[in-house]
Short mmCIF file of C-alpha atoms in Angstrom, two decimals:
data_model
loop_
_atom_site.label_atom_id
_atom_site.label_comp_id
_atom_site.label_asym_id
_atom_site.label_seq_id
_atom_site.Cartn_x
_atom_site.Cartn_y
_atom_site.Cartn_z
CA UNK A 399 -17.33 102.59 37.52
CA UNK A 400 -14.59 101.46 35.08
CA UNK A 401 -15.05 97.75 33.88
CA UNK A 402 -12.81 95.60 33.30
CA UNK A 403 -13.39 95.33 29.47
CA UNK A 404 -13.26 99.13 29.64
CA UNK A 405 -9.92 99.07 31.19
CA UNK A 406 -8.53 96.22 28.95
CA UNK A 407 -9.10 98.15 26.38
CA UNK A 408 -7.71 101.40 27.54
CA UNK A 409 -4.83 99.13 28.05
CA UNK A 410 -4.40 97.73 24.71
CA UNK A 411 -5.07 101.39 22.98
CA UNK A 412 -1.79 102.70 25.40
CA UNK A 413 -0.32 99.97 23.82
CA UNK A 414 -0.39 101.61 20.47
CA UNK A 415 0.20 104.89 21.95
CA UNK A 416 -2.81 106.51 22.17
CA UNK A 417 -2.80 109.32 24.93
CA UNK A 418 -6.12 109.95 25.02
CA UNK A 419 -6.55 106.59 26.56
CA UNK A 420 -3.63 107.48 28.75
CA UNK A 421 -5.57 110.20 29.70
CA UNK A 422 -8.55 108.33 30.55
CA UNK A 423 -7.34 105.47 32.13
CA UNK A 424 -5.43 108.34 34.48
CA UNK A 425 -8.71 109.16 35.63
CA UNK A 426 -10.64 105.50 35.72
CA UNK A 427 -7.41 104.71 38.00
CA UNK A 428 -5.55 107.00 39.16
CA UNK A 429 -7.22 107.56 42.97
CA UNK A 430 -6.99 103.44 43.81
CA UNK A 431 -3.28 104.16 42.81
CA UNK A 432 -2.85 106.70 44.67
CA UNK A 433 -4.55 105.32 47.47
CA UNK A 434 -2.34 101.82 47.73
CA UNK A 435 0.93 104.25 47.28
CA UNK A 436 -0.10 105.90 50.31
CA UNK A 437 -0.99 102.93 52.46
CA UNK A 438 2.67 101.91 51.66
CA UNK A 439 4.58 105.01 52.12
CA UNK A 440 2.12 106.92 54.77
CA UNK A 441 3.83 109.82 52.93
CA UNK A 442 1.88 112.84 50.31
CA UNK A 443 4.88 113.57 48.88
CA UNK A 444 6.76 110.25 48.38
CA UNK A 445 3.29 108.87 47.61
CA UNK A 446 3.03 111.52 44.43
CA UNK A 447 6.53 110.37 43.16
CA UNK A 448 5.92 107.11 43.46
CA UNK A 449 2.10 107.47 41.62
CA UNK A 450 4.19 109.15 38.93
CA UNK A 451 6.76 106.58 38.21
CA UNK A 452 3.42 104.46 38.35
CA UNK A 453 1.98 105.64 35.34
CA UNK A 454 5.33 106.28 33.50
CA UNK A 455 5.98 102.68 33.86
CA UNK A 456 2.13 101.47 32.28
CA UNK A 457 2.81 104.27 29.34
CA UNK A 458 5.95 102.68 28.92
CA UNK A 459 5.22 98.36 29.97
CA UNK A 460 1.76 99.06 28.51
CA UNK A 461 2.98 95.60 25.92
CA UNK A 462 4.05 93.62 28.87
CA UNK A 463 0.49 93.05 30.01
CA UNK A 464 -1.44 91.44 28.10
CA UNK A 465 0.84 88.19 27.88
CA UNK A 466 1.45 87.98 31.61
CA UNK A 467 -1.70 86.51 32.36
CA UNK A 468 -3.00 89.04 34.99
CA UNK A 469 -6.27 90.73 34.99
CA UNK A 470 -6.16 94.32 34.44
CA UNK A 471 -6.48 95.68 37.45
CA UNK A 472 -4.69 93.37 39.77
CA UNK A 473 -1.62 94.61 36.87
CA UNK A 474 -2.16 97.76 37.89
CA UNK A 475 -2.29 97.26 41.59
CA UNK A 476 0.87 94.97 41.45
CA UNK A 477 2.61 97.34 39.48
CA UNK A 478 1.83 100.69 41.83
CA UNK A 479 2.17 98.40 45.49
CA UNK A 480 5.39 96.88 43.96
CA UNK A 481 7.48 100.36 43.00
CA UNK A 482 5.84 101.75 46.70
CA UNK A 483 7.40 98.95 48.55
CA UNK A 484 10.65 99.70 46.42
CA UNK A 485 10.08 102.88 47.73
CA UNK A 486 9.52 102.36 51.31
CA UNK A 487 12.83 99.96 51.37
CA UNK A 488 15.21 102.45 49.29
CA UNK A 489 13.92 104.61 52.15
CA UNK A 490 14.80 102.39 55.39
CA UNK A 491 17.99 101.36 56.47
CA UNK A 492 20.36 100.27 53.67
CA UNK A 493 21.36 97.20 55.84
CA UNK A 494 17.78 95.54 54.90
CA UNK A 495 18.36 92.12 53.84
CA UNK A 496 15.80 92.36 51.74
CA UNK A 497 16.43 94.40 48.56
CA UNK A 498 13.76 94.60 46.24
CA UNK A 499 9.90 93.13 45.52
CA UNK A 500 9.44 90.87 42.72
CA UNK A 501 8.91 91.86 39.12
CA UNK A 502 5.30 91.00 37.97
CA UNK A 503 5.77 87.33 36.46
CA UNK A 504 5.50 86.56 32.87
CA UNK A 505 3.40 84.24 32.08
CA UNK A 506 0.71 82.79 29.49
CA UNK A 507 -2.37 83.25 30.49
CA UNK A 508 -4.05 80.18 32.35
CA UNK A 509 -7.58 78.81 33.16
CA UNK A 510 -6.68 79.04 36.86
CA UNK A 511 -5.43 82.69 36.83
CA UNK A 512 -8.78 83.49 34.89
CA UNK A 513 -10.26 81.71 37.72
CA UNK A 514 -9.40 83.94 40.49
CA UNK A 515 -9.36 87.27 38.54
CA UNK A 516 -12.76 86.70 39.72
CA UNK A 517 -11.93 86.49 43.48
CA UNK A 518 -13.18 89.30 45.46
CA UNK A 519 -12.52 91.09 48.66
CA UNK A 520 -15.08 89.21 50.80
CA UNK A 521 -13.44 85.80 49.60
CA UNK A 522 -10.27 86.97 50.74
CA UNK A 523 -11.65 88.66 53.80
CA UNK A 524 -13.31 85.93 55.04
CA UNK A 525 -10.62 83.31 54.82
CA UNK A 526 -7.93 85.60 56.21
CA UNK A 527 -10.97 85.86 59.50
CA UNK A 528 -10.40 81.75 59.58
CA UNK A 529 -6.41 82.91 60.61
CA UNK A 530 -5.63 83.77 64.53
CA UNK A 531 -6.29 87.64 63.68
CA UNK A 532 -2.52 88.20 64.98
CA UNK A 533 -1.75 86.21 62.18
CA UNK A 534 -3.83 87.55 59.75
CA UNK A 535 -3.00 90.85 60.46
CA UNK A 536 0.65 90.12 59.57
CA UNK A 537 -0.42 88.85 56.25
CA UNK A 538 -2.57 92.44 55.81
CA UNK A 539 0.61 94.34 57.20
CA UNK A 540 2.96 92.28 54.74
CA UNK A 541 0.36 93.30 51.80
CA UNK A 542 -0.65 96.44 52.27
CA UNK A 543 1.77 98.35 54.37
CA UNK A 544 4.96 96.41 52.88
CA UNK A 545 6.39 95.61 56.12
CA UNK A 546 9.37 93.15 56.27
CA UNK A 547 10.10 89.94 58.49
CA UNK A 548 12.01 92.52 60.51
CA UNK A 549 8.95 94.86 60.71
CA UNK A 550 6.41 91.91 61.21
CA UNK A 551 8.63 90.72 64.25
CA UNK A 552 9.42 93.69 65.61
CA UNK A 553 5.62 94.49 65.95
CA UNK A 554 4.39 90.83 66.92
CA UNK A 555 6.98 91.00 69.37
CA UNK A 556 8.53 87.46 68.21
CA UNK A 557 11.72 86.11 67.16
CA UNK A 558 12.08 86.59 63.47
CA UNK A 559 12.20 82.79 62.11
CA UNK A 560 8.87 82.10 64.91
CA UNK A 561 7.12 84.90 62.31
CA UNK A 562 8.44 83.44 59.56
CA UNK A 563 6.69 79.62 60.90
CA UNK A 564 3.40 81.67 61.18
CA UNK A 565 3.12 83.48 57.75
CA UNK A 566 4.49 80.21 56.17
CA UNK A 567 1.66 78.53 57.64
CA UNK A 568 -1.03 81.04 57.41
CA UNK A 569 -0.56 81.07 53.84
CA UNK A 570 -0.83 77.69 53.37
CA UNK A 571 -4.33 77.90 54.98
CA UNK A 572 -5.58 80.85 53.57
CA UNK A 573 -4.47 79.15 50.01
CA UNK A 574 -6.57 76.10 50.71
CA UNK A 575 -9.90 78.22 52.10
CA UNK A 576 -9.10 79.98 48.89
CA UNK A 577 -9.18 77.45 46.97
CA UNK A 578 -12.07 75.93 48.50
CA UNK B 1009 2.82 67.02 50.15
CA UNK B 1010 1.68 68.36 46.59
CA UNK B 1011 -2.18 69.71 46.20
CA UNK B 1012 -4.34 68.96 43.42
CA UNK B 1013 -2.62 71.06 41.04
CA UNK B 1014 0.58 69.00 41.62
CA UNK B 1015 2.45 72.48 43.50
CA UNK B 1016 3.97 71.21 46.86
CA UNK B 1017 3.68 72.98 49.80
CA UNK B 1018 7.24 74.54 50.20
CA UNK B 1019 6.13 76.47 46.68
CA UNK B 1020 2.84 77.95 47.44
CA UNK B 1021 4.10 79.06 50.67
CA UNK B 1022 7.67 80.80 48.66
CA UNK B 1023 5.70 81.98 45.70
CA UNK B 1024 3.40 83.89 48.79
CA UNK B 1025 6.25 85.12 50.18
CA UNK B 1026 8.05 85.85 47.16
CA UNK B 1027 4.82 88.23 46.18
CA UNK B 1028 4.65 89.77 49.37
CA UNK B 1029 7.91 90.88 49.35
CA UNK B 1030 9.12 89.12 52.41
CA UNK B 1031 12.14 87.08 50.76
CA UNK B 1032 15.46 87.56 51.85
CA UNK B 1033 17.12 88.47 49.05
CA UNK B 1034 19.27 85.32 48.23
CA UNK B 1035 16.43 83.38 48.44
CA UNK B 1036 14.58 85.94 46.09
CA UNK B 1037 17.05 85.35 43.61
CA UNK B 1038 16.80 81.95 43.22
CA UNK B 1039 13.20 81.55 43.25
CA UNK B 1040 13.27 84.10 40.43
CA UNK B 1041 16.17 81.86 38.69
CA UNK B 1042 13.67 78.96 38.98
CA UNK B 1043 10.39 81.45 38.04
CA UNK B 1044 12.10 81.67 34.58
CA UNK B 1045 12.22 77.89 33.99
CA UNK B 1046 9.09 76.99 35.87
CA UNK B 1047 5.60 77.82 34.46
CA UNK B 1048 3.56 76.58 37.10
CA UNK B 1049 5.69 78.44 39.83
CA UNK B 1050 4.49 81.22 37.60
CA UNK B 1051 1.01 80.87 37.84
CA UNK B 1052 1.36 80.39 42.04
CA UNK B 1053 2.71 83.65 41.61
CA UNK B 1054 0.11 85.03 39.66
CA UNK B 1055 -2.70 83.50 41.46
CA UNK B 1056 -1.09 85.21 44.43
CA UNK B 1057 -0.81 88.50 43.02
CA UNK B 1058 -4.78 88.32 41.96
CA UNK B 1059 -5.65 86.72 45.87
CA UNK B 1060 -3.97 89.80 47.33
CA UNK B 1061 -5.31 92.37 45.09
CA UNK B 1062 -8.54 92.47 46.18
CA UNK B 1063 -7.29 93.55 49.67
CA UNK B 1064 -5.99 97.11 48.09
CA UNK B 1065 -9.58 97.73 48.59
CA UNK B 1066 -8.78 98.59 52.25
CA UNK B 1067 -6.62 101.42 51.16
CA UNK B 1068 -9.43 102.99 49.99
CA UNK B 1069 -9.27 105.66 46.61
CA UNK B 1070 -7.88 108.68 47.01
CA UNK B 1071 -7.84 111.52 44.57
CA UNK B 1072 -4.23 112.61 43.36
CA UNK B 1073 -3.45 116.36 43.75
CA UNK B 1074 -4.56 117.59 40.15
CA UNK B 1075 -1.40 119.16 38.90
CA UNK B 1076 0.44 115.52 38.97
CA UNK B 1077 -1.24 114.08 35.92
CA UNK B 1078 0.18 117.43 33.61
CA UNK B 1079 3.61 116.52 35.34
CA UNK B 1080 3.19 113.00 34.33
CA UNK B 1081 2.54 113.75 30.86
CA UNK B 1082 5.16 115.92 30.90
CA UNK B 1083 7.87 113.55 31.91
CA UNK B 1084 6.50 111.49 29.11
CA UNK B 1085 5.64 113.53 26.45
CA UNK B 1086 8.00 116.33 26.97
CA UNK B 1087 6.18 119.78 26.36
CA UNK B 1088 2.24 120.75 27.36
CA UNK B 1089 0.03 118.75 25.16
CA UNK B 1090 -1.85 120.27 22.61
CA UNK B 1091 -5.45 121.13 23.83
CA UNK B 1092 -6.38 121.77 20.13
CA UNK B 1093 -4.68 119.21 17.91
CA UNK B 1094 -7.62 119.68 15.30
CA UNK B 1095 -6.26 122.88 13.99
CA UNK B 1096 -4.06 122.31 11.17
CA UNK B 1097 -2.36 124.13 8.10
CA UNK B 1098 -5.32 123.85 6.29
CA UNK B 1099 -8.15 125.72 5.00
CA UNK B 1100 -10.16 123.68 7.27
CA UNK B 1101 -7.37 124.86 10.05
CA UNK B 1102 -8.25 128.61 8.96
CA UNK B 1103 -11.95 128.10 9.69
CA UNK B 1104 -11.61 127.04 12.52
CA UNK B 1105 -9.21 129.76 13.87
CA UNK B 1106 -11.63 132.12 12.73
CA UNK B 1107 -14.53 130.16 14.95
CA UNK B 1108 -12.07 129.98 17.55
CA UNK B 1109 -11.44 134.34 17.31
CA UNK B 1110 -15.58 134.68 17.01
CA UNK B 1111 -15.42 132.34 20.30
CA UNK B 1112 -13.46 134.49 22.03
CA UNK B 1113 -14.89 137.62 20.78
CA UNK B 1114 -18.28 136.84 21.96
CA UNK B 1115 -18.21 134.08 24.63
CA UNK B 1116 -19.01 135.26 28.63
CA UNK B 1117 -15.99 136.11 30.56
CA UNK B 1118 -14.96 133.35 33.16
CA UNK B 1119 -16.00 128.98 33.34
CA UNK B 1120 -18.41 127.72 31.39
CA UNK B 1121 -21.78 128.42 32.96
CA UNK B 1122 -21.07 126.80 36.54
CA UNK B 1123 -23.58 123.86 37.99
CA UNK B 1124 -22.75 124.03 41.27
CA UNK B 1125 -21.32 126.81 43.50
CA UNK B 1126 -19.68 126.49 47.06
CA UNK B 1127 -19.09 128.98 49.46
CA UNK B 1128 -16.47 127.55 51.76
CA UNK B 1129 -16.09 129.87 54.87
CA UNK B 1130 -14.44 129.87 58.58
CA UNK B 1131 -16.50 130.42 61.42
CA UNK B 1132 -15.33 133.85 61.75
CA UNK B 1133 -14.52 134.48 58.36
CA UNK B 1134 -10.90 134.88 58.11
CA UNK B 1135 -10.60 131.96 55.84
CA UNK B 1136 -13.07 132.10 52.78
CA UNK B 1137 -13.86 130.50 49.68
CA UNK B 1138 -15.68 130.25 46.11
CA UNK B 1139 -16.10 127.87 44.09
CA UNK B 1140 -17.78 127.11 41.02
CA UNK B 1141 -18.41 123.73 39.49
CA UNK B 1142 -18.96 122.55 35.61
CA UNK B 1143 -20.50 118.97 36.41
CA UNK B 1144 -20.12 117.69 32.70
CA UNK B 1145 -16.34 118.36 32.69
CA UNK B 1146 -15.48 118.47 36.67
CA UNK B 1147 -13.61 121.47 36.19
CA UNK B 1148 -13.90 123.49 39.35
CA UNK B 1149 -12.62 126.80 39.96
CA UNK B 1150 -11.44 128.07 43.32
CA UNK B 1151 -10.95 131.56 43.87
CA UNK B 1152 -9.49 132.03 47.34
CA UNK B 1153 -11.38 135.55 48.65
CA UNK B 1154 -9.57 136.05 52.42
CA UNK B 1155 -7.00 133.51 54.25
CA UNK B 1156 -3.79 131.59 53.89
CA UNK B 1157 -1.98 128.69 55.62
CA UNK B 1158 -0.76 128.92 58.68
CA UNK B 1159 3.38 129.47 58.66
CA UNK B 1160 5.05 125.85 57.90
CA UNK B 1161 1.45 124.56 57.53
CA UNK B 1162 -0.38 123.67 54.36
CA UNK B 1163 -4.49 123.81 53.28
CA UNK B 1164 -5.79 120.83 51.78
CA UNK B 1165 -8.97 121.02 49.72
CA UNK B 1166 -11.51 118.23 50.52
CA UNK B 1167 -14.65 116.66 48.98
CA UNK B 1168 -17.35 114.98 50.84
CA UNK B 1169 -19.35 113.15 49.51
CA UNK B 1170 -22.99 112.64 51.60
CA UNK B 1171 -22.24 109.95 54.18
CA UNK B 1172 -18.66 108.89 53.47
CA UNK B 1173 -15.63 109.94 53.70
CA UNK B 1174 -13.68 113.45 52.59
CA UNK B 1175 -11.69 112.56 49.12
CA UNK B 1176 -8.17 114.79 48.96
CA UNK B 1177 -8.63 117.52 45.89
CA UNK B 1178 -4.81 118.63 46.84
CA UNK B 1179 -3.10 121.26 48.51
CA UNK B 1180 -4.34 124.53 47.95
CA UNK B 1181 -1.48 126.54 45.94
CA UNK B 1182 -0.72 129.87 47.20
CA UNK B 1183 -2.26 131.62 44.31
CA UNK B 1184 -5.30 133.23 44.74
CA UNK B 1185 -7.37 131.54 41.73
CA UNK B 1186 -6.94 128.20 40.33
CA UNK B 1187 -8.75 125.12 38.90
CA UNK B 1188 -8.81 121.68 39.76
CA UNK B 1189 -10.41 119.15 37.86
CA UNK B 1190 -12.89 116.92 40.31
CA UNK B 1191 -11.90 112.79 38.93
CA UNK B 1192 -15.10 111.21 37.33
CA UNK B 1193 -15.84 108.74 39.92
CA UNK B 1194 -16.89 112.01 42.40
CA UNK B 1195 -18.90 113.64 39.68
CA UNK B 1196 -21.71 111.08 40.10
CA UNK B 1197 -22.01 112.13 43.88
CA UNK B 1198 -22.47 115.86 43.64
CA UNK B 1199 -26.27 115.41 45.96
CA UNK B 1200 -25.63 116.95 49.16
CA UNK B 1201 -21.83 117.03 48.90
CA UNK B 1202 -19.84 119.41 51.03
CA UNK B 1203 -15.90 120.60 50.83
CA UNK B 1204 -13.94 121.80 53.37
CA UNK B 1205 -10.88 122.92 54.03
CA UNK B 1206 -8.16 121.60 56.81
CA UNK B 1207 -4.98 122.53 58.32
CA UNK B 1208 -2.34 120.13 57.58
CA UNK B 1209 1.37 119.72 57.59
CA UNK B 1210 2.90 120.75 53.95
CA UNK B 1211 2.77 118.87 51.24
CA UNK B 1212 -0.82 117.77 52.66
CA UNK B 1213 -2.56 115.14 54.42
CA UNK B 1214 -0.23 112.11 55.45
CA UNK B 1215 -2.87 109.71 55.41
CA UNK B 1216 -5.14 110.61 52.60
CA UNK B 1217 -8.16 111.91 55.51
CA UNK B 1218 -8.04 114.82 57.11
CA UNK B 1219 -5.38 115.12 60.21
CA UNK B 1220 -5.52 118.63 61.36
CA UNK B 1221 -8.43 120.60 62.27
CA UNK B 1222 -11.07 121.67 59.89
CA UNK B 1223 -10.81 125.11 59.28
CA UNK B 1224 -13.94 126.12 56.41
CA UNK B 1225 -16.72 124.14 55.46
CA UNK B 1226 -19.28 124.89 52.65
CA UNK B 1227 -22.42 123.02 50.95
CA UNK B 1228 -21.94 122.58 47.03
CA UNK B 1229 -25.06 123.58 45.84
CA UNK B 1230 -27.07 123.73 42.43
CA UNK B 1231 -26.74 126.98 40.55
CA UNK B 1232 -30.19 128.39 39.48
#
């Protein structure tokens, strides 16, 4: 297991261009990466073109990170479920009223995003259980398989704006059991 | 209503939104107009981004198909990178060369000595298998002996780890000896670890497990 100081590090040698960090953050990373472009696309193929742009875009952003107040991974993460969603979008209808997923923000970083690099999987886990598990399951679909209003709808079997009401408010209350 | 961090309501829930890509698009816009003005809109979307990270845990790891990381460095870094870079114009350089020519000259034919060795066979075996393992590098080499894909169908190279689930080591090509490297994280769980082969559509797996039946199985076991 990679740690995070490991990783930072890797980081800030890409930064001056080192590829032998490249190289071994590649391997430290490269199967989570792989595995959140394939959730996404549900595609080998798309998944592998998308992993690739991946790590063109850290060789090439590798100076963006460290003032944008993200932990390393979660930069990483962002950065490989953001140009998969891209992806997955560029591949549905054109008509999508939804045209592209946020650029990572740039920020300093802050005591509060230190804070909840330290958030885990059971915290999040267990607050999205306190949801209605329809409604939690939207918020996993949204995440992790990049679907759209549309899509989120479609499969809830609800009028768009109704699912829009219940994300609204599920985040809201996930936020404050996060924040707990 | 505002929380204790002064952000109001509306703003947590668009900076969620806005990170799980649900935003219409003129809405998107202007929350990113106001993103560049507004720190603390920044850090809801940060804080975001970190909350929902640690649910890419549920799509599990799965091992890239080992030619993609030469193609990556290739789109980067143009031409094959240098697997020597310590040989240089130099006196030093010559030495060298000249260890390298003795190396060659006397090393054994074929992998480093292996640590492990498979053999991965069908039932009735039409399909069939070696493989031979360096642990301290992960560099594996396959040497298909009898078999091939199915027409329009592909055969994916798996590694199973004792009790969990098969990790993807890529499409097997269609020539009849290659090597793929197996990623660090696998080469602490060698114990008891099996691969396998399965038939799936081309280009592999769809789902990062196996979908298609499992053609070849075989126990990776300790050499000597």
């Amino acid at each position: 297991m990679t740690t995070r100081a490991e990783i930072e590090d890797l980081i800030a040698r890409i930064k001056l261009r080192d590829r032998d960090a490249f190289s071994a953050l590649y391997s430290a990373t490269s199967a989570k990466l792989f595995g959140v472009c394939l959730r996404v696309l549900k595609n080998r193929a798309e998944a592998e073109e998308a992993l690739q742009d991946v790590y063109v875009r850290i060789w090439k952003r590798a100076d963006a990170y460290s003032a944008n107040g993200y932990s390393p991974m979660t930069w990483l993460i962002t950065l490989a479920r953001n140009i998969a969603i891209d992806r997955l979008r560029a591949r549905k209808a054109p008509a999508e009223d939804i045209d592209s997923v946020p650029d990572l923000a740039a920020s300093t970083p802050t005591p509060e995003a230190e804070a909840v690099a330290a958030s885990d999987r059971r915290r999040i886990d267990a607050c999205l259980d306190e949801l209605d598990p329809e409604r939690a399951d939207a918020v996993r679909g949204a995440y992790l398989d990049g679907e759209s209003y549309r899509d989120l709808a479609a499969r809830h079997d609800v009028p768009l704006n109704t699912m829009r009401t219940w994300l609204r408010r599920s985040l809201l209350r996930l936020r404050d059991c996060l924040s707990r | 209503m505002t929380d204790a961090n002064g952000h109001n309501e509306d703003d947590i829930a668009l900076a969620g939104e806005y990170v799980l890509g649900l935003l219409p698009a003129d809405e998107r816009r202007a929350f990113e107009a106001r993103l560049r003005d507004e720190p603390r809109l920044r850090v809801l979307v940060v804080e975001w981004d970190e909350r929902f990270a640690a649910l890419a845990d549920e799509a599990g790891e799965v091992a890239p198909p080992p030619a993609l990381e030469a193609r990556i460095e290739r789109r980067l870094f143009g031409a094959r990178r240098r697997r020597i870079p310590w040989i240089g114009a130099t006196l030093g350089g010559l030495i060298a060369a000249a260890a390298i020519v003795a190396l060659v000259f006397f090393a054994p034919v074929g992998p480093a000595d292996p640590s492990h060795r498979a053999e991965v066979a069908s039932e009735d075996a039409e399909l069939r298998l070696a493989a031979a393992l360096v642990e301290a590098t992960g560099e594996m080499q396959v040497e298909r002996l009898a078999g091939a894909a199915r027409p329009g169908r592909a055969l994916e190279l798996w590694f199973i780890p004792e009790g969990e689930a098969p990790v993807s080591l890529g499409v097997l090509p269609e020539a009849e000896d290659y090597t793929v490297t197996l990623p660090e994280p696998l080469r602490d769980r060698l114990a008891g670890a099996v691969l396998a082969v399965s038939d799936e559509p081309p280009g592999g797996s769809p789902t990062g497990a196996p979908t298609g039946d499992v053609l070849a199985t075989g126990a990776l076991d300790t050499v000597g």
